mmCIF file with all atom_site columns, C-alpha atoms in Angstrom:
data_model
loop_
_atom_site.group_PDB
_atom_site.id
_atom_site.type_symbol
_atom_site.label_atom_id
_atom_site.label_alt_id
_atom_site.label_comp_id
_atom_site.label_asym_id
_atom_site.label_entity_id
_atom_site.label_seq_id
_atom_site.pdbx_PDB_ins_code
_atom_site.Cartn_x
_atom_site.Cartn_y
_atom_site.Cartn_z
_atom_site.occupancy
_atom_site.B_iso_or_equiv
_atom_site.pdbx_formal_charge
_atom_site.auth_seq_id
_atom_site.auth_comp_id
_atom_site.auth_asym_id
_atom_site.auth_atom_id
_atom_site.pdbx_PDB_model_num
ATOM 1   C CA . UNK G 1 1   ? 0.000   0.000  0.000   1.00 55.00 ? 1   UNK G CA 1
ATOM 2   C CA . UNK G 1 2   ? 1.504   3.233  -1.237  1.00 59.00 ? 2   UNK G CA 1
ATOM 3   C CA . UNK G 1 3   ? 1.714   6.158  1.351   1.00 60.00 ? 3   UNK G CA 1
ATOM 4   C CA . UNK G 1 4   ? 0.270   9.572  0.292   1.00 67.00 ? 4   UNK G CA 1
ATOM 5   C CA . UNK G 1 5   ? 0.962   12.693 1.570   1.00 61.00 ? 5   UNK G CA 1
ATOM 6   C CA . UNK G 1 6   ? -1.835  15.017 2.666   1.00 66.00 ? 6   UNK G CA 1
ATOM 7   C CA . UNK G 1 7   ? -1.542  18.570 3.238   1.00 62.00 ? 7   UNK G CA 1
ATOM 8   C CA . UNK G 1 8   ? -2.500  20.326 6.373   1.00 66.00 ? 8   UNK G CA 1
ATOM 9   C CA . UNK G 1 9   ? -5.941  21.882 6.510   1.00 64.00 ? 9   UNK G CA 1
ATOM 10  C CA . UNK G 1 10  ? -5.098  24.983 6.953   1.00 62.00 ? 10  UNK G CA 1
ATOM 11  C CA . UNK G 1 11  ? -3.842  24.624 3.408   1.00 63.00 ? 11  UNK G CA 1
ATOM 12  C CA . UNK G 1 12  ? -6.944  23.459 1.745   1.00 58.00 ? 12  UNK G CA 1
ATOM 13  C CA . UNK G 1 13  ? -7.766  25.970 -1.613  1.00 64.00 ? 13  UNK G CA 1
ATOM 14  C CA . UNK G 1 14  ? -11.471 26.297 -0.052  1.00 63.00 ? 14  UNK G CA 1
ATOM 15  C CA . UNK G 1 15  ? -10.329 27.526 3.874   1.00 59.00 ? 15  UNK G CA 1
ATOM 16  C CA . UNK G 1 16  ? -7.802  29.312 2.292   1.00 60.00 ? 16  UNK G CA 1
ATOM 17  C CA . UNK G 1 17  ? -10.775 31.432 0.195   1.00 64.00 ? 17  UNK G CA 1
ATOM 18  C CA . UNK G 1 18  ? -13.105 31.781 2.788   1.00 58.00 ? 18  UNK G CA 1
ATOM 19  C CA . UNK G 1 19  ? -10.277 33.296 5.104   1.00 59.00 ? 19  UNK G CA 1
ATOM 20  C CA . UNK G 1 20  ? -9.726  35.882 2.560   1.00 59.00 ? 20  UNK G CA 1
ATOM 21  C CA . UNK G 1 21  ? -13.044 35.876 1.735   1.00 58.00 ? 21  UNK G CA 1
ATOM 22  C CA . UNK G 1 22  ? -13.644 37.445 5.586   1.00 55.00 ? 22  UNK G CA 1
ATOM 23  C CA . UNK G 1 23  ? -10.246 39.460 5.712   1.00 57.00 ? 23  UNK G CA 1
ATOM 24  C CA . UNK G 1 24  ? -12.001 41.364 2.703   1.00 54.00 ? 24  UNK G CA 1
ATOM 25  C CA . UNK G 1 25  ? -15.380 41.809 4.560   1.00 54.00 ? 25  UNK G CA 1
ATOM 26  C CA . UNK G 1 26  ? -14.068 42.796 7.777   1.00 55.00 ? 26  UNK G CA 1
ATOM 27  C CA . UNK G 1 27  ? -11.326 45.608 5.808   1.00 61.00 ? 27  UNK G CA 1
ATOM 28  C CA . UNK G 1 28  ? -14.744 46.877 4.190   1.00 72.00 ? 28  UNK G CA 1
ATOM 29  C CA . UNK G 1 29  ? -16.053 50.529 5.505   1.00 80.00 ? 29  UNK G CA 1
ATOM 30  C CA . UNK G 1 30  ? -18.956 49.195 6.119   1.00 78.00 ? 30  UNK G CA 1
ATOM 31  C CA . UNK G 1 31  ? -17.669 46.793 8.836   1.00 77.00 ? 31  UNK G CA 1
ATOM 32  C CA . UNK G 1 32  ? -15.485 49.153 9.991   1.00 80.00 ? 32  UNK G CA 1
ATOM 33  C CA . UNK G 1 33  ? -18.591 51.484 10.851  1.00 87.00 ? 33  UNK G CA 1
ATOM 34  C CA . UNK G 1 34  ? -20.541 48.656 12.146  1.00 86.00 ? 34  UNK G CA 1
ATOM 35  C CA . UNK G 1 35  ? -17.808 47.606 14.446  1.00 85.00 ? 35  UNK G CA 1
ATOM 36  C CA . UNK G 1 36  ? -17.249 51.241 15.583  1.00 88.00 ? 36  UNK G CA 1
ATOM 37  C CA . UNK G 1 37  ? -20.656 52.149 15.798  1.00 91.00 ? 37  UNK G CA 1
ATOM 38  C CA . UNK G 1 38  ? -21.338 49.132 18.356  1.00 91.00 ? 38  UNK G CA 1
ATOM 39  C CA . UNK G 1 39  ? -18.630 49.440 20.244  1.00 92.00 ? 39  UNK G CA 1
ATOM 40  C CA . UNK G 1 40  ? -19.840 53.077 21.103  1.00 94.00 ? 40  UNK G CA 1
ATOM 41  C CA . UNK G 1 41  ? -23.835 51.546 21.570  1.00 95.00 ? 41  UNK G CA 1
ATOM 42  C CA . UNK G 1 42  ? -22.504 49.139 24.353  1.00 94.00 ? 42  UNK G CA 1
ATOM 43  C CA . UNK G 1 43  ? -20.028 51.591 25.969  1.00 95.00 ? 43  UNK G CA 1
ATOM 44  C CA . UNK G 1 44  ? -23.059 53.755 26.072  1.00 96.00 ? 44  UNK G CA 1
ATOM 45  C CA . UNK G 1 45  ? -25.454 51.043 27.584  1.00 95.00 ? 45  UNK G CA 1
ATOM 46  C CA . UNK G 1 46  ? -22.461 50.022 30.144  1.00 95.00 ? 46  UNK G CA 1
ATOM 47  C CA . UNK G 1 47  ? -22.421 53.615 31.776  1.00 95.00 ? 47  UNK G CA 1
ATOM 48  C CA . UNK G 1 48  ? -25.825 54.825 30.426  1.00 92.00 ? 48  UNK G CA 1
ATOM 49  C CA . UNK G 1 49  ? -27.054 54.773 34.177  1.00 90.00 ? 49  UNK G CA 1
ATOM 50  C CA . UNK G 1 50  ? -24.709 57.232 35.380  1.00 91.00 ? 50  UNK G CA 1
ATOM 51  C CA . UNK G 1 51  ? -24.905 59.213 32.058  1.00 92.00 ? 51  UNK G CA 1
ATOM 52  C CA . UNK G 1 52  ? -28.925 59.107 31.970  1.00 90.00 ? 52  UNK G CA 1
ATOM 53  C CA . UNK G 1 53  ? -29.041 59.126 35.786  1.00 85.00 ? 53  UNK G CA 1
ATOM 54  C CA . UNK G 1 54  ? -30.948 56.131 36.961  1.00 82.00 ? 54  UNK G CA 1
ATOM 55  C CA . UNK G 1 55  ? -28.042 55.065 38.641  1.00 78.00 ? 55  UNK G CA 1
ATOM 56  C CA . UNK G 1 56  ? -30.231 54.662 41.777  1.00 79.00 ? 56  UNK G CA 1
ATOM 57  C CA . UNK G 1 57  ? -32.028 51.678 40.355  1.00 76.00 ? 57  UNK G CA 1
ATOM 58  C CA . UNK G 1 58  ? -29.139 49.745 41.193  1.00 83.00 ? 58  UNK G CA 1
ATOM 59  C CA . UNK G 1 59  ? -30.743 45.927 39.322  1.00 89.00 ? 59  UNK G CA 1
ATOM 60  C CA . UNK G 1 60  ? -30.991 48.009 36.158  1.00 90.00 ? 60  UNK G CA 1
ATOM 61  C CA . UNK G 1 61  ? -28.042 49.750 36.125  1.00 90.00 ? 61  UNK G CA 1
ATOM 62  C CA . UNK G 1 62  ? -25.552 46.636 36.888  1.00 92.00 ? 62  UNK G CA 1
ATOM 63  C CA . UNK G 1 63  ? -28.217 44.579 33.830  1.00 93.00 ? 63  UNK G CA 1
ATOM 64  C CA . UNK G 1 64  ? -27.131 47.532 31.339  1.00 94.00 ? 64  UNK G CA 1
ATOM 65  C CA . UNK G 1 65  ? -23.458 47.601 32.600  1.00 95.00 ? 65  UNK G CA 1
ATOM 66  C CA . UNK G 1 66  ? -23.100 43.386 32.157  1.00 95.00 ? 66  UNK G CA 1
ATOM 67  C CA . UNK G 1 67  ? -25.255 43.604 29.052  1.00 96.00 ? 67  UNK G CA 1
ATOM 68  C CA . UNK G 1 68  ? -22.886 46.922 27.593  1.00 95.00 ? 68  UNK G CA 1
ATOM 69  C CA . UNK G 1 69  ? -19.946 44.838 28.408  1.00 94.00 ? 69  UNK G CA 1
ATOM 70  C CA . UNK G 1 70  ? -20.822 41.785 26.842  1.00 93.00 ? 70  UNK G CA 1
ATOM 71  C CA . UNK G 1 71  ? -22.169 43.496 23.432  1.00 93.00 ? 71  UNK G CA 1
ATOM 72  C CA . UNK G 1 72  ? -18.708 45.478 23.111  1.00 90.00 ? 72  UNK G CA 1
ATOM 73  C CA . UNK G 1 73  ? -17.053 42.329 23.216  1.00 87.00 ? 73  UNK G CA 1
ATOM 74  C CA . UNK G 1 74  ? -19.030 40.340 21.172  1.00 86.00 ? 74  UNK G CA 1
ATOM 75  C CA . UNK G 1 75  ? -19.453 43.229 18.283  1.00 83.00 ? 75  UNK G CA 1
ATOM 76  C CA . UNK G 1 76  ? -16.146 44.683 19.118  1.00 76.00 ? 76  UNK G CA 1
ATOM 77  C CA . UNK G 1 77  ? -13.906 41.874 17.540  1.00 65.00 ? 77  UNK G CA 1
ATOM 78  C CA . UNK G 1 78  ? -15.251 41.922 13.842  1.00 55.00 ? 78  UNK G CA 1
ATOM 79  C CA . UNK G 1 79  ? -12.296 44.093 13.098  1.00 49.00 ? 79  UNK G CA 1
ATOM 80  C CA . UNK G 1 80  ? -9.665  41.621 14.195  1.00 51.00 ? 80  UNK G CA 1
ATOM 81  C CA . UNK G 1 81  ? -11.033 38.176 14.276  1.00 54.00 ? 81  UNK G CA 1
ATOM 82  C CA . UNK G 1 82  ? -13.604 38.802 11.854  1.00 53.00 ? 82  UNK G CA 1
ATOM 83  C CA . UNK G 1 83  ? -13.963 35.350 10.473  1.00 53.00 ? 83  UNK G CA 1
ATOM 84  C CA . UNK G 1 84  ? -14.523 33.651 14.195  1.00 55.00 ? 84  UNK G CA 1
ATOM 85  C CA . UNK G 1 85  ? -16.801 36.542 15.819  1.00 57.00 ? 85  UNK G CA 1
ATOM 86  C CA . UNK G 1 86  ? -19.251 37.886 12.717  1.00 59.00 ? 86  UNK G CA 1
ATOM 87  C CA . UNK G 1 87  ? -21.745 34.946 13.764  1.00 68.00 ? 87  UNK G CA 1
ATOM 88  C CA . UNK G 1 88  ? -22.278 36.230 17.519  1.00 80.00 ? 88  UNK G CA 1
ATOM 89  C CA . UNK G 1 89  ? -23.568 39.080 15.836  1.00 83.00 ? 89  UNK G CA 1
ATOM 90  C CA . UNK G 1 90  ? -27.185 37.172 16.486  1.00 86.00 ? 90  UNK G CA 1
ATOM 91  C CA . UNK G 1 91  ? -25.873 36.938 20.106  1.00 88.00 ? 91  UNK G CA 1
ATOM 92  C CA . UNK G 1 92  ? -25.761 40.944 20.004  1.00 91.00 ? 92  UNK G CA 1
ATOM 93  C CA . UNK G 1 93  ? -29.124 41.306 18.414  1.00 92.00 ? 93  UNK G CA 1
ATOM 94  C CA . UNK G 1 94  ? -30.667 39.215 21.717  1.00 94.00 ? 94  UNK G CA 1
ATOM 95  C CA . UNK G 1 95  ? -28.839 41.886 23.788  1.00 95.00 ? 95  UNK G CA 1
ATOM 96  C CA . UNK G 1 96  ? -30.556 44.587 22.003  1.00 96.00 ? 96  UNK G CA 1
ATOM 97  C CA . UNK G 1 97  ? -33.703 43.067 22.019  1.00 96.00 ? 97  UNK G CA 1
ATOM 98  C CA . UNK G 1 98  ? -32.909 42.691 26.383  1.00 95.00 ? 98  UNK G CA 1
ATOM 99  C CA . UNK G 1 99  ? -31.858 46.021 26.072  1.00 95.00 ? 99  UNK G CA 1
ATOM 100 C CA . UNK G 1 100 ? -35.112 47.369 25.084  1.00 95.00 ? 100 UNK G CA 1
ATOM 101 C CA . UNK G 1 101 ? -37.440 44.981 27.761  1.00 94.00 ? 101 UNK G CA 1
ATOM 102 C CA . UNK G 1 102 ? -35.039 45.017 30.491  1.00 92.00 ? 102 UNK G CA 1
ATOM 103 C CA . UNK G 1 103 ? -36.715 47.642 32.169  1.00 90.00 ? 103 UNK G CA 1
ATOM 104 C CA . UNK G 1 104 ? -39.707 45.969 32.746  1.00 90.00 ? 104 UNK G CA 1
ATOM 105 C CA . UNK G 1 105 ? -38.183 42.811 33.464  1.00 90.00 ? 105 UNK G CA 1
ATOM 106 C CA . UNK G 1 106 ? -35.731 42.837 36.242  1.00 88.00 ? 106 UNK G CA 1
ATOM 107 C CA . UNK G 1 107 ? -36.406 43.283 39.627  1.00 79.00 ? 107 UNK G CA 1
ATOM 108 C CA . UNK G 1 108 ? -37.764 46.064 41.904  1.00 77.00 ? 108 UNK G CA 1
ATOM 109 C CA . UNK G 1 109 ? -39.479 49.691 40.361  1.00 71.00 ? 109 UNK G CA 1
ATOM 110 C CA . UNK G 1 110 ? -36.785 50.879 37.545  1.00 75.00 ? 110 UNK G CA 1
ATOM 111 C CA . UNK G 1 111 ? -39.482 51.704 34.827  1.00 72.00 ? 111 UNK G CA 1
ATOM 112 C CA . UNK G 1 112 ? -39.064 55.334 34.826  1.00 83.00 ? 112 UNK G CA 1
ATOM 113 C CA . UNK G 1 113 ? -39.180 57.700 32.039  1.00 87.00 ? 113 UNK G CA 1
ATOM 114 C CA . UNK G 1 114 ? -35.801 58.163 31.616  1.00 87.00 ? 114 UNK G CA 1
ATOM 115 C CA . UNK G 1 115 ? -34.492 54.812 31.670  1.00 87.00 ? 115 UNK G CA 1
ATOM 116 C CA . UNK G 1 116 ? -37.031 53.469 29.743  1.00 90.00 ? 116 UNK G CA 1
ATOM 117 C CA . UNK G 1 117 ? -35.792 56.090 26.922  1.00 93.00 ? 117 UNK G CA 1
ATOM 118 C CA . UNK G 1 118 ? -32.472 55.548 27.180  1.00 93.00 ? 118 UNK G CA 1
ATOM 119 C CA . UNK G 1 119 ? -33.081 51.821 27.058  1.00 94.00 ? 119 UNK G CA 1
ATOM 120 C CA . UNK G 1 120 ? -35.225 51.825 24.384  1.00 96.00 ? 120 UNK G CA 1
ATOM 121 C CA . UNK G 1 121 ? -33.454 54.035 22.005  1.00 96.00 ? 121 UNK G CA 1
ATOM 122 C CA . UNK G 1 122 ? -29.963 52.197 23.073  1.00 96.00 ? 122 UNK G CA 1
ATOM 123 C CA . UNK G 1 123 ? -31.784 48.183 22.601  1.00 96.00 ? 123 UNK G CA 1
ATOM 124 C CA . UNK G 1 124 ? -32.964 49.901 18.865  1.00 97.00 ? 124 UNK G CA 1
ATOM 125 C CA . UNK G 1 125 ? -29.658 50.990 18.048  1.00 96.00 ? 125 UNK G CA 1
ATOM 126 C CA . UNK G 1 126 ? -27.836 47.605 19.550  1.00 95.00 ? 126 UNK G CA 1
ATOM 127 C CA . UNK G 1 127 ? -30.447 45.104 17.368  1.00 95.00 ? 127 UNK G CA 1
ATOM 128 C CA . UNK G 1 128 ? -30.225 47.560 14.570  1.00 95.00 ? 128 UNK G CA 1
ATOM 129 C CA . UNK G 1 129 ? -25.960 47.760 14.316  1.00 92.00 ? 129 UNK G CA 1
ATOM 130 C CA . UNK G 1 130 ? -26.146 43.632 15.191  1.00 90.00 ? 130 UNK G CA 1
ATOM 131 C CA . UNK G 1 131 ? -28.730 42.529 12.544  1.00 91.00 ? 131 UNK G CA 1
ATOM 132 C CA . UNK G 1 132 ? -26.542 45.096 9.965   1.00 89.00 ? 132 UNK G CA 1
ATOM 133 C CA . UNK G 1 133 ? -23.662 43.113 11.228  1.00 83.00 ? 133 UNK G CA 1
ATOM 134 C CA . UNK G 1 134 ? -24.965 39.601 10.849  1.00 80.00 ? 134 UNK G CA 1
ATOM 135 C CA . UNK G 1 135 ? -26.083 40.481 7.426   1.00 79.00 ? 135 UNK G CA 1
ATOM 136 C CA . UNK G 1 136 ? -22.690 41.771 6.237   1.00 71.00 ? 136 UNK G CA 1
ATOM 137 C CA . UNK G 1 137 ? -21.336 38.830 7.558   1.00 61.00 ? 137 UNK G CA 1
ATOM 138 C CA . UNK G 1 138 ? -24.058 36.954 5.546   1.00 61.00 ? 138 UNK G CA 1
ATOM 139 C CA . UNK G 1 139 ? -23.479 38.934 2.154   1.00 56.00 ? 139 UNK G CA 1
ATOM 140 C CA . UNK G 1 140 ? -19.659 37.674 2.739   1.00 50.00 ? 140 UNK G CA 1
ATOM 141 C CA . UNK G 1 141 ? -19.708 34.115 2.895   1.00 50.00 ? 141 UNK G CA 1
ATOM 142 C CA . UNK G 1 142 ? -22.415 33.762 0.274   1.00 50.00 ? 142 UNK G CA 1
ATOM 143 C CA . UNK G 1 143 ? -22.068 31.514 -2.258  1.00 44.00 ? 143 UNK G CA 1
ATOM 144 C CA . UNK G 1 144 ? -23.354 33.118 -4.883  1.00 45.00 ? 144 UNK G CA 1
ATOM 145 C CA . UNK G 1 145 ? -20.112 35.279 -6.755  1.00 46.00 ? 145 UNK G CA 1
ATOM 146 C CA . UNK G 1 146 ? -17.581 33.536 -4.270  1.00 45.00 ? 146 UNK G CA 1
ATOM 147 C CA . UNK G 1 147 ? -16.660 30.592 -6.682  1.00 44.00 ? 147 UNK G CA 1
ATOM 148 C CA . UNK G 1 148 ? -17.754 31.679 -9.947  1.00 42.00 ? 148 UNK G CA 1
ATOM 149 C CA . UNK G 1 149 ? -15.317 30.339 -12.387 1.00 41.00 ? 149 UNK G CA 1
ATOM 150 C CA . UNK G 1 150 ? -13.033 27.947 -9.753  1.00 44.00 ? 150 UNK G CA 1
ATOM 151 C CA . UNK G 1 151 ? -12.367 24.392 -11.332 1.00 43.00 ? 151 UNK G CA 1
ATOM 152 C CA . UNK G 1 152 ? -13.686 21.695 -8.913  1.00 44.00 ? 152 UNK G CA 1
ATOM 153 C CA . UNK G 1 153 ? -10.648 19.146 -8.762  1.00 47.00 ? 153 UNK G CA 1
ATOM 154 C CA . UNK G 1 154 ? -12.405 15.852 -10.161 1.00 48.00 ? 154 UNK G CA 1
ATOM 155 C CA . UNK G 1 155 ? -11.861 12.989 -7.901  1.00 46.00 ? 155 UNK G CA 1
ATOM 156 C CA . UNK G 1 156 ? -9.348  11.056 -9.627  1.00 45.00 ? 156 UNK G CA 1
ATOM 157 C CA . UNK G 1 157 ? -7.169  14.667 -9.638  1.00 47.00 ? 157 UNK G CA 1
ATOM 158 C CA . UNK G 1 158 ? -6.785  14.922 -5.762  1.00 42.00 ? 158 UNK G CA 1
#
């Protein structure tokens, strides 16, 4: 039995294109927005309770600072790591759809006018900037112009 040598998959034609394929997304201005754009949103939500002033509501304020945190980092890596962080984008959108109920839901009186505002207008912008960043991502790694006009190695080629 004759030995073959395999390349490593980090070789392979096809990871090699969709690598590149998401080095060109995220080096887009569109992304580059996106990714700025969110990063402000959640460092807005993290202190919006001292900003706003409802930092006296003390459940809502630490939900919005966890919840600001946790969107920055999950939106705030499309830059760098584009490739392994555009699908928590969806994970963002359910943090700016928390965003926008949160003060209804957690515990004790916090549904005042002003943080129901700023949390509205914040959980818009979050879903909005997330949903625009899991369809970029989408647009991306379509298939549709990606391989036009690659050969397909037959089977008896590999």
């Amino acid at each position: 039995m004759a030995s073959t040598h395999r390349a490593p998959i980090e070789e392979h034609p096809d990871l090699m294109e969709l690598r590149a394929r998401h080095d060109r997304a995220a080096a887009t201005p569109r992304a580059q927005m996106i990714e700025a754009l969110a990063l402000v949103t959640g460092l807005f939500l993290a202190a919006s309770p001292w900003i706003v002033g409802f930092n006296g509501f003390t459940t809502l304020a630490v939900t919005n600072l966890i919840a600001g945190l946790a969107y920055m980092l999950l939106l705030g890596g499309l830059g760098t790591s584009y490739e392994r962080t555009h699908s928590m984008a969806w994970a963002a959108a359910a943090i700016g759809i928390w965003t926008c109920v949160a003060p209804w839901v957690v515990a004790g009186d916090v549904a005042r006018t002003r943080s129901i505002t700023s949390n509205l207008i914040t959980g818009v912008i979050a879903t909005l900037l997330a949903l625009a960043a899991a369809s970029a991502a989408r647009d991306r790694t379509d298939t549709r112009g990606g391989s036009r006009g690659r050969r397909h190695p037959a089977a008896g080629d590999r």
